[in-house]
Coordinates of C-alpha atoms in Angstrom, one line a residue:
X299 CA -8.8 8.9 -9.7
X300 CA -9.2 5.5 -11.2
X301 CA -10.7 2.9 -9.5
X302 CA -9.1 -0.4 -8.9
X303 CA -11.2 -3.4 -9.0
X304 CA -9.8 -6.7 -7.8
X305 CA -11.2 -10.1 -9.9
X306 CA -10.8 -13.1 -7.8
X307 CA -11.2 -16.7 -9.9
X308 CA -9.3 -19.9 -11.0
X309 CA -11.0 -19.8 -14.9
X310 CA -8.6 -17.5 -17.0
X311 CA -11.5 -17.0 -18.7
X312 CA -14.0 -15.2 -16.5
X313 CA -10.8 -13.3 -15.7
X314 CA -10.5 -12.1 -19.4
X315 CA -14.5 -11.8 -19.8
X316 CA -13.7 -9.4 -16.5
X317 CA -11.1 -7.2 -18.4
X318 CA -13.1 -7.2 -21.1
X319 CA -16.4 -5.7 -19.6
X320 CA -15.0 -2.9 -18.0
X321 CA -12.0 -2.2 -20.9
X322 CA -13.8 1.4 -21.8
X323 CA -14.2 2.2 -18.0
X324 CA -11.3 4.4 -16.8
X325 CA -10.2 1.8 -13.7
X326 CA -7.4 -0.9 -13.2
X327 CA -8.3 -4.6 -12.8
X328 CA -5.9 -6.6 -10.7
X329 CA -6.0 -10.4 -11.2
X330 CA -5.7 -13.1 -8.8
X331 CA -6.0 -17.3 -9.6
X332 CA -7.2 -18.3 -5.7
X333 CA -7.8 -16.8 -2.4
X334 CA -4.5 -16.6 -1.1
X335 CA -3.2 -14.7 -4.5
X336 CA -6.7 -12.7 -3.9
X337 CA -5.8 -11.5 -0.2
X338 CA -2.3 -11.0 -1.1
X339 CA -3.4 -8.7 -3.6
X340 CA -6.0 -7.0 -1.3
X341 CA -4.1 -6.1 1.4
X342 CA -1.4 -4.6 -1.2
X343 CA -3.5 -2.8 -2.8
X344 CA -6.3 -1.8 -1.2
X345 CA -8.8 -2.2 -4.2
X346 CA -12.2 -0.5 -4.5
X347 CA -14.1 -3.6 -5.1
X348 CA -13.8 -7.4 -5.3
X349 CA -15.2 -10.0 -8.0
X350 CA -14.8 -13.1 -5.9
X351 CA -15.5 -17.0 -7.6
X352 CA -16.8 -19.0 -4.8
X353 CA -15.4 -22.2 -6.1
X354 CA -11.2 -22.3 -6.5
X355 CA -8.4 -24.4 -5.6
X356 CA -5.8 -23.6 -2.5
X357 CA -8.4 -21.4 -0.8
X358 CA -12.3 -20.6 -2.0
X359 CA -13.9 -18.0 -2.2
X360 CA -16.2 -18.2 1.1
X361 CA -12.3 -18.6 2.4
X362 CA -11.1 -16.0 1.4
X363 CA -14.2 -13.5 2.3
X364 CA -14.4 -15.0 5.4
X365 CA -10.6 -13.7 6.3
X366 CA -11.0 -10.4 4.5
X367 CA -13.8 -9.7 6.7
X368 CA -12.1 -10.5 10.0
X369 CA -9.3 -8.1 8.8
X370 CA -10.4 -4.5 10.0
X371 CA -8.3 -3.3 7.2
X372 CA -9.8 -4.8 4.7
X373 CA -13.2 -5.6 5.4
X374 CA -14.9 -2.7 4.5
X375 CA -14.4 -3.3 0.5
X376 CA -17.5 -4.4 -0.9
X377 CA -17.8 -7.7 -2.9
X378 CA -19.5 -9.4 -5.6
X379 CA -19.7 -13.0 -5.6
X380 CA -19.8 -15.0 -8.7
X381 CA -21.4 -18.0 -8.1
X382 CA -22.2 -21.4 -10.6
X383 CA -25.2 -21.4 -8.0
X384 CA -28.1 -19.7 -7.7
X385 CA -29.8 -21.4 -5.0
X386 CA -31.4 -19.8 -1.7
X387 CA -29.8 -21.5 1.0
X388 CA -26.1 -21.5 -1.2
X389 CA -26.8 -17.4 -1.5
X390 CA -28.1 -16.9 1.9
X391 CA -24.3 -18.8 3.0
X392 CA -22.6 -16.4 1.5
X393 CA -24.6 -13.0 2.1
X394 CA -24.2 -13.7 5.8
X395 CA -20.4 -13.6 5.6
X396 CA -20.8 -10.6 4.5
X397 CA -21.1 -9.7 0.2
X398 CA -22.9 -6.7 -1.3
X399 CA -24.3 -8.6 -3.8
X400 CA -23.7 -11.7 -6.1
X401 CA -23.8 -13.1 -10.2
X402 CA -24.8 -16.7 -11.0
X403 CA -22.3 -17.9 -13.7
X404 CA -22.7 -17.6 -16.7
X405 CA -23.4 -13.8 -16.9
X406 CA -23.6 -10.9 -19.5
X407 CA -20.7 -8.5 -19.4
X408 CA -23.9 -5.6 -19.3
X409 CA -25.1 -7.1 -15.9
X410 CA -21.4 -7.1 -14.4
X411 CA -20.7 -4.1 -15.2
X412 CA -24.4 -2.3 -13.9
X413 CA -24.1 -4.2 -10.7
X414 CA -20.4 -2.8 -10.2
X415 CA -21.8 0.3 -10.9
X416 CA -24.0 1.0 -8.6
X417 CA -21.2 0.7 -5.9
X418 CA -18.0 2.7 -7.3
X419 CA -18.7 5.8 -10.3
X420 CA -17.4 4.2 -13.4
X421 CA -16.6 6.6 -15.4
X422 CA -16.5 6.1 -18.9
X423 CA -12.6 6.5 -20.8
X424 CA -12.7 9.8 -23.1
X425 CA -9.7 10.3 -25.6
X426 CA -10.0 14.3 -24.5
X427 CA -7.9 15.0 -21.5
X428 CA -9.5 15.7 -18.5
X429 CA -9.9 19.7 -17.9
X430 CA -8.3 20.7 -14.7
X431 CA -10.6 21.9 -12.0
X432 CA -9.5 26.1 -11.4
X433 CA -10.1 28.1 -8.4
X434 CA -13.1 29.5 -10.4
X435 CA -15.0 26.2 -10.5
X436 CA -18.2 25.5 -8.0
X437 CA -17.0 23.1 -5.4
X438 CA -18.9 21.7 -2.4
X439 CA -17.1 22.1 1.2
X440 CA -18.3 20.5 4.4
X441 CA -17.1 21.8 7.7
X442 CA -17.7 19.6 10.9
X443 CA -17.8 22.1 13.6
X444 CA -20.2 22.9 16.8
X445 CA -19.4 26.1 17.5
X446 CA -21.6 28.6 15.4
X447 CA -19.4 31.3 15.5
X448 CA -16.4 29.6 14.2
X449 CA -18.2 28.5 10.8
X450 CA -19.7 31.5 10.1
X451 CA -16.2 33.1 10.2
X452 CA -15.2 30.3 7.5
X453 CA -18.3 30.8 5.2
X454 CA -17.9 34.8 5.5
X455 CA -13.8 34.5 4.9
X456 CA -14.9 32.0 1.4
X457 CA -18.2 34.0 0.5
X458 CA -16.3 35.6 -2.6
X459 CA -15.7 32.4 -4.0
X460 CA -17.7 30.0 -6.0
X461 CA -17.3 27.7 -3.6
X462 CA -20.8 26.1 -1.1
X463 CA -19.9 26.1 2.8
X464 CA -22.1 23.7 4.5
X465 CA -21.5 23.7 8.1
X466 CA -22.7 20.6 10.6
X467 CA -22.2 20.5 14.4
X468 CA -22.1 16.5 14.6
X469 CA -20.6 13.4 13.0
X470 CA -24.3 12.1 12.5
X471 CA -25.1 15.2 10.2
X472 CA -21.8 15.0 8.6
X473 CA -22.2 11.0 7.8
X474 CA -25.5 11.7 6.9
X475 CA -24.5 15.2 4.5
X476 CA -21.9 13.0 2.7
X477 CA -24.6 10.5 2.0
X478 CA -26.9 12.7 0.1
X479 CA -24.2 14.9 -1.7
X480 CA -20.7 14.5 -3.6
X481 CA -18.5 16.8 -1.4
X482 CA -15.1 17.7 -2.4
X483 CA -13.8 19.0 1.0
X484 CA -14.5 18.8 4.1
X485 CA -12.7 20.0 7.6
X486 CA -13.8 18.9 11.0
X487 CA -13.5 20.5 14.6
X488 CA -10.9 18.3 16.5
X489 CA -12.4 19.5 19.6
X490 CA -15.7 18.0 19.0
X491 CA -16.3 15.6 21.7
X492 CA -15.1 12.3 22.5
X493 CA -12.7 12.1 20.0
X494 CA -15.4 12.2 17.6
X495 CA -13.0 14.0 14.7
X496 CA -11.2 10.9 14.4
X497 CA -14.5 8.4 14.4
X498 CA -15.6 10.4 11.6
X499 CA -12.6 10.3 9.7
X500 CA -12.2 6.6 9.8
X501 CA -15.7 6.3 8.7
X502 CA -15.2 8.6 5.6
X503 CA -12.0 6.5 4.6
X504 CA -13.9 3.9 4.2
X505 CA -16.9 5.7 2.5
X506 CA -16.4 5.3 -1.4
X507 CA -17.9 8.4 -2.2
X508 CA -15.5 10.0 0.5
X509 CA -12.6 7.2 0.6
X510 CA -10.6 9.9 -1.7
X511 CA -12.0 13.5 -0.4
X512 CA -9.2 15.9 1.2
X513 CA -10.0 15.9 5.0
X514 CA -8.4 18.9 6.9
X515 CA -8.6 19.0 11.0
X516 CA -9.3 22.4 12.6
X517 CA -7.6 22.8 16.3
X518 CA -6.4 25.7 18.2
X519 CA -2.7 26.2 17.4
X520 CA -1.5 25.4 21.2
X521 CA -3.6 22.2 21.3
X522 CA -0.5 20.5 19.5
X523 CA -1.7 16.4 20.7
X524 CA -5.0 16.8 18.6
X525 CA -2.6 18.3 16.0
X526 CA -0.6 15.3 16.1
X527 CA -2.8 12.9 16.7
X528 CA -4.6 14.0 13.3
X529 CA -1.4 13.8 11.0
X530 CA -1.1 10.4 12.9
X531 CA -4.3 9.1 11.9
X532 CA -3.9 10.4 8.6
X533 CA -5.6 14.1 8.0
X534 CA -4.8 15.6 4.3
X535 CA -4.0 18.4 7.1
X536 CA -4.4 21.0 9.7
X537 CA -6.1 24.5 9.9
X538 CA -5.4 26.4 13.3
X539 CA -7.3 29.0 15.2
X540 CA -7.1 31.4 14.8
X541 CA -8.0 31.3 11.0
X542 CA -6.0 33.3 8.2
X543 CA -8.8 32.9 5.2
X544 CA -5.8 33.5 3.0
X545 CA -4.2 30.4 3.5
X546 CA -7.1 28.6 4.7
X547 CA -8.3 29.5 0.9
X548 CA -5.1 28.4 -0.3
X549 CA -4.9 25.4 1.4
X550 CA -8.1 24.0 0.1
X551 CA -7.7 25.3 -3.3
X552 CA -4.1 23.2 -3.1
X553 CA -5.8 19.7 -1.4
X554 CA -8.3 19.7 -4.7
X555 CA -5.6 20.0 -6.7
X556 CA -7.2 23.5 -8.1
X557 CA -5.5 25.8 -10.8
X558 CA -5.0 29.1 -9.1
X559 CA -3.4 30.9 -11.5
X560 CA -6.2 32.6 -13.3
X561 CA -6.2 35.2 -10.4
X562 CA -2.7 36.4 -11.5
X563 CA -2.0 35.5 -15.1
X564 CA -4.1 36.0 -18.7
X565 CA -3.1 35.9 -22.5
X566 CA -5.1 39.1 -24.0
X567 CA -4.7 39.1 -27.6
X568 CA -0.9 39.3 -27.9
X569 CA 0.2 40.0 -24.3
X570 CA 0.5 38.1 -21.2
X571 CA -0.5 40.0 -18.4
X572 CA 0.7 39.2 -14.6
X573 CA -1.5 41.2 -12.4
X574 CA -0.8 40.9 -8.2
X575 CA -3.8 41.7 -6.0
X576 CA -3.9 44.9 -3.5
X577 CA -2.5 42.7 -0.6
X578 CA 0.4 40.5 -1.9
X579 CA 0.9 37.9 0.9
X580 CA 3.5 35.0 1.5
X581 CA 0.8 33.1 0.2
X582 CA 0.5 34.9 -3.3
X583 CA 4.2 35.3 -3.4
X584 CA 4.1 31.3 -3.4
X585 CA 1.5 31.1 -5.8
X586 CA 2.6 33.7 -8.4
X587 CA 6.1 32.6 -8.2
X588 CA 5.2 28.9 -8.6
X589 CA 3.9 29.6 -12.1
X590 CA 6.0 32.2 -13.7
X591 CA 8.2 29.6 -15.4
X592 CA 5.1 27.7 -16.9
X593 CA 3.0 30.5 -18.1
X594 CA 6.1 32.2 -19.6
X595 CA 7.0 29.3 -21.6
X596 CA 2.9 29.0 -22.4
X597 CA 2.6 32.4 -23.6
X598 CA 5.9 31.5 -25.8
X599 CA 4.8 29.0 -27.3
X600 CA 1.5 29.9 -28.5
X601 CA 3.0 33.1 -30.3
X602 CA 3.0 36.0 -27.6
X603 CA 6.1 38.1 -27.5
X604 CA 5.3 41.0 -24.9
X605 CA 4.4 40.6 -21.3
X606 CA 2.8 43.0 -18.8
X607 CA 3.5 43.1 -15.2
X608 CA 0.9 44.8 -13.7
X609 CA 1.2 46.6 -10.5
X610 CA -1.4 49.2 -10.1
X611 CA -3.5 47.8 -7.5
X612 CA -0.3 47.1 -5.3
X613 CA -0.2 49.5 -2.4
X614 CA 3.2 48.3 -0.6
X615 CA 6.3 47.6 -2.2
X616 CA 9.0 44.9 0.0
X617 CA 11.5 43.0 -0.7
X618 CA 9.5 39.6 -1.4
X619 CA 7.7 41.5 -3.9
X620 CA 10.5 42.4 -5.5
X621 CA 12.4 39.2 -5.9
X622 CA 9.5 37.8 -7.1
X623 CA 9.3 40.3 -10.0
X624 CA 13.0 40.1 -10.7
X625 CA 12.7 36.2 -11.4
X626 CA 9.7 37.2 -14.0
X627 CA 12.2 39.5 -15.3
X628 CA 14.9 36.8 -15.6
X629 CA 12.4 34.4 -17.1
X630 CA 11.4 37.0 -19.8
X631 CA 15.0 37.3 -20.8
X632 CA 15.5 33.9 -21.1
X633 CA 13.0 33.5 -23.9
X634 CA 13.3 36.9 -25.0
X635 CA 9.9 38.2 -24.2
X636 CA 9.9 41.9 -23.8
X637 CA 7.8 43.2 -20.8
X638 CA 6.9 46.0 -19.4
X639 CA 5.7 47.5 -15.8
X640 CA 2.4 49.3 -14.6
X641 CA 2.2 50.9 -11.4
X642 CA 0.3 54.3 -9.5
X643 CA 2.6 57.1 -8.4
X644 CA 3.0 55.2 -4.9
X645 CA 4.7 52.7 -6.0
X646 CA 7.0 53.9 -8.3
X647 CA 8.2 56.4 -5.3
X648 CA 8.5 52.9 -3.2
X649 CA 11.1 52.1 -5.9
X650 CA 13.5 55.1 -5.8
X651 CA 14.3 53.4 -1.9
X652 CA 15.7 49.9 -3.3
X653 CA 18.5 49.6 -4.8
X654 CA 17.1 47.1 -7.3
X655 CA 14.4 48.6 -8.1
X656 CA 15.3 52.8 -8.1
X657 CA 15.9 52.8 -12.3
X658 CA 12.9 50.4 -13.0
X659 CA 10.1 52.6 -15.3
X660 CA 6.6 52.8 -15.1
X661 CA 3.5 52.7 -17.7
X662 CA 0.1 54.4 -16.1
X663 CA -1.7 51.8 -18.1
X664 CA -1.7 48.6 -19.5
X665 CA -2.8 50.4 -22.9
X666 CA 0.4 52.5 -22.0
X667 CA 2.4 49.5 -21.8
X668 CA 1.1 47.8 -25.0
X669 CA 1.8 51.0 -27.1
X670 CA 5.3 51.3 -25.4
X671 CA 6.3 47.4 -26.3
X672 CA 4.6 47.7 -29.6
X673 CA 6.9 50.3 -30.7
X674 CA 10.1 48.1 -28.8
X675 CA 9.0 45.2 -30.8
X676 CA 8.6 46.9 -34.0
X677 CA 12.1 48.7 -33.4
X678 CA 14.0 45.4 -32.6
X679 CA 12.3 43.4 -35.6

């Protein structure tokens, strides 16, 4: 997520000192010459932080901040003032209209850019690329809810993952949780009372640290106003009660943005190895699906010419199942990747009743399966 910080002045100058400070920071800097061009700009885009000059033609700065903070839209962003004055009464004017803190002109680009930092996270611009976050990575979840039993269900259905569930029962706690600690999810009770859910939710919007952070609701799935009401306001989403942890898990691991596809897929040595889970739900069906195509064409590319789709653990065949297996099939031929199938007695007897799947053969083991393409490979080279 990059930052966007908003620099407010009428000297070109100060605007390219501005660019300059923060050019190895990984965040945007919008530009404006006056207030007018400043609150155009900030109620476009929304920035994360304002440099605003005091002194400028068409509309000043004590303008200008003194309409941005009569906009409930708006006036939450923090700002900086740059200022030519340093005196007490001049900065006591401006800190009462509202600023986090101020600069006397002429500064250092080092004090702009620590003072700027200690409101947003500046992070630093790396040539590497950044490493996407998996489903096997810690994260920190927060769940708003006031009924004990109903979060212990949530951190009982997540305890096998690497994932912390801290549960609150108020919108105090939860403002004050979110204060202390970065969290990276968090889902809140829309029953708690007084429409507290949706206070709490504005309130993280306009939190920095949380301005970002997926926010799911949790209702009971009659209770379709709340339901509403939260997609109105603007919830990343909706969890209903009763909970499936399957796609509650799937659901979260989606809002970070999280690779799942660890659980199914891994290169080992020269093979790529698709491996479904004892229960294969809509939900993996989605997943597995979803990433054929790309792992396929990954395993390709970095030299692998076999591929194993492994079975064993699979106790019901259906139909889903199955058309999920003949696109991997399809894909394979595509590129011309031989594969090969491992499965327990069970499931190759499920076979004999499709007509799709009734000819399809079967290795005991992935060792089986290696040995098997090995000798395909070696016979087609």
């Amino acid at each position: 997520m990059r930052y966007k910080i908003l620099s407010v002045d009428d000297s070109k100058t100060v605007r390219i000192i501005i660019k300059k400070a923060f050019k190895l920071y990984d965040c945007d800097i919008l530009e404006g010459a006056n207030g007018v061009e400043g609150l155009a700009l900030a109620t476009k885009e929304t920035p994360d932080i304002i440099l605003l000059d005091v002194t400028m033609p068409v509309m000043d700065g004590v303008e200008m901040l003194t309409k941005l903070k009569a906009d409930p839209a708006l006036k939450g962003i923090p700002v900086i003032m740059l200022t030519a004055e340093g005196g007490k009464e001049h900065v006591l004017k401006i800190a009462k209209i509202g600023v986090r803190d101020y600069i006397v002109k002429p500064f250092k680009e080092e004090l702009l850019v620590q003072k700027v930092g200690r409101i947003i996270d500046l992070k630093p611009i790396t040539d590497a690329p950044a490493k996407a976050k998996s489903i096997f990575d810690p994260a920190t979840l927060l769940v708003v809810e006031d009924k004990p039993a109903i979060f212990a269900q949530i951190q009982e259905g997540l305890k096998h993952t690497p994932w912390q569930v801290h549960g609150v029962a108020s919108t105090g706690e939860a403002i004050d949780f979110c204060g202390r600690t970065a969290v990276d999810f968090v889902m809140i009770s829309l029953s708690l009372p007084d429409e507290s859910a949706f206070t709490l939710f504005r309130v993280l919007r306009t939190n920095l640290k949380t301005k970002y952070t997926p926010v799911f609701g949790l209702a009971v799935k009659t209770d379709v106003a709340a339901q509403q009401m939260a997609q109105q306001v603007g919830f990343t989403g909706i969890v209903t009660k009763p909970i499936d942890m399957s796609e509650l898990e799937s659901k979260i691991a989606k809002s970070m943005n999280l690779d799942t596809s660890l659980r199914y897929f891994k290169n080992e040595s020269d093979l790529l190895i698709m491996s479904l889970p004892e229960v294969v739900t809509p939900t993996v069906i989605n997943e597995v699906t979803g990433y054929i195509k790309g792992k396929v064409a990954e395993a390709v590319d970095s030299g692998i010419n076999k591929a194993v789709f492994d079975l064993h653990e699979v106790k019901r065949l259906d139909m889903s199942i199955i058309k999920m297996l003949l696109t991997a099939m399809q894909t394979c031929r595509e590129v011309a990747l031989q594969y090969a199938l491992v499965g327990s007695a069970s499931l190759v007897a499920d076979c004999k009743g499709y007509e799709d799947t009734r000819n399809w053969q079967f290795h005991e083991s992935i060792a089986d399966a290696r040995q098997s393409l090995q000798k395909l490979v070696g016979a087609t080279a």
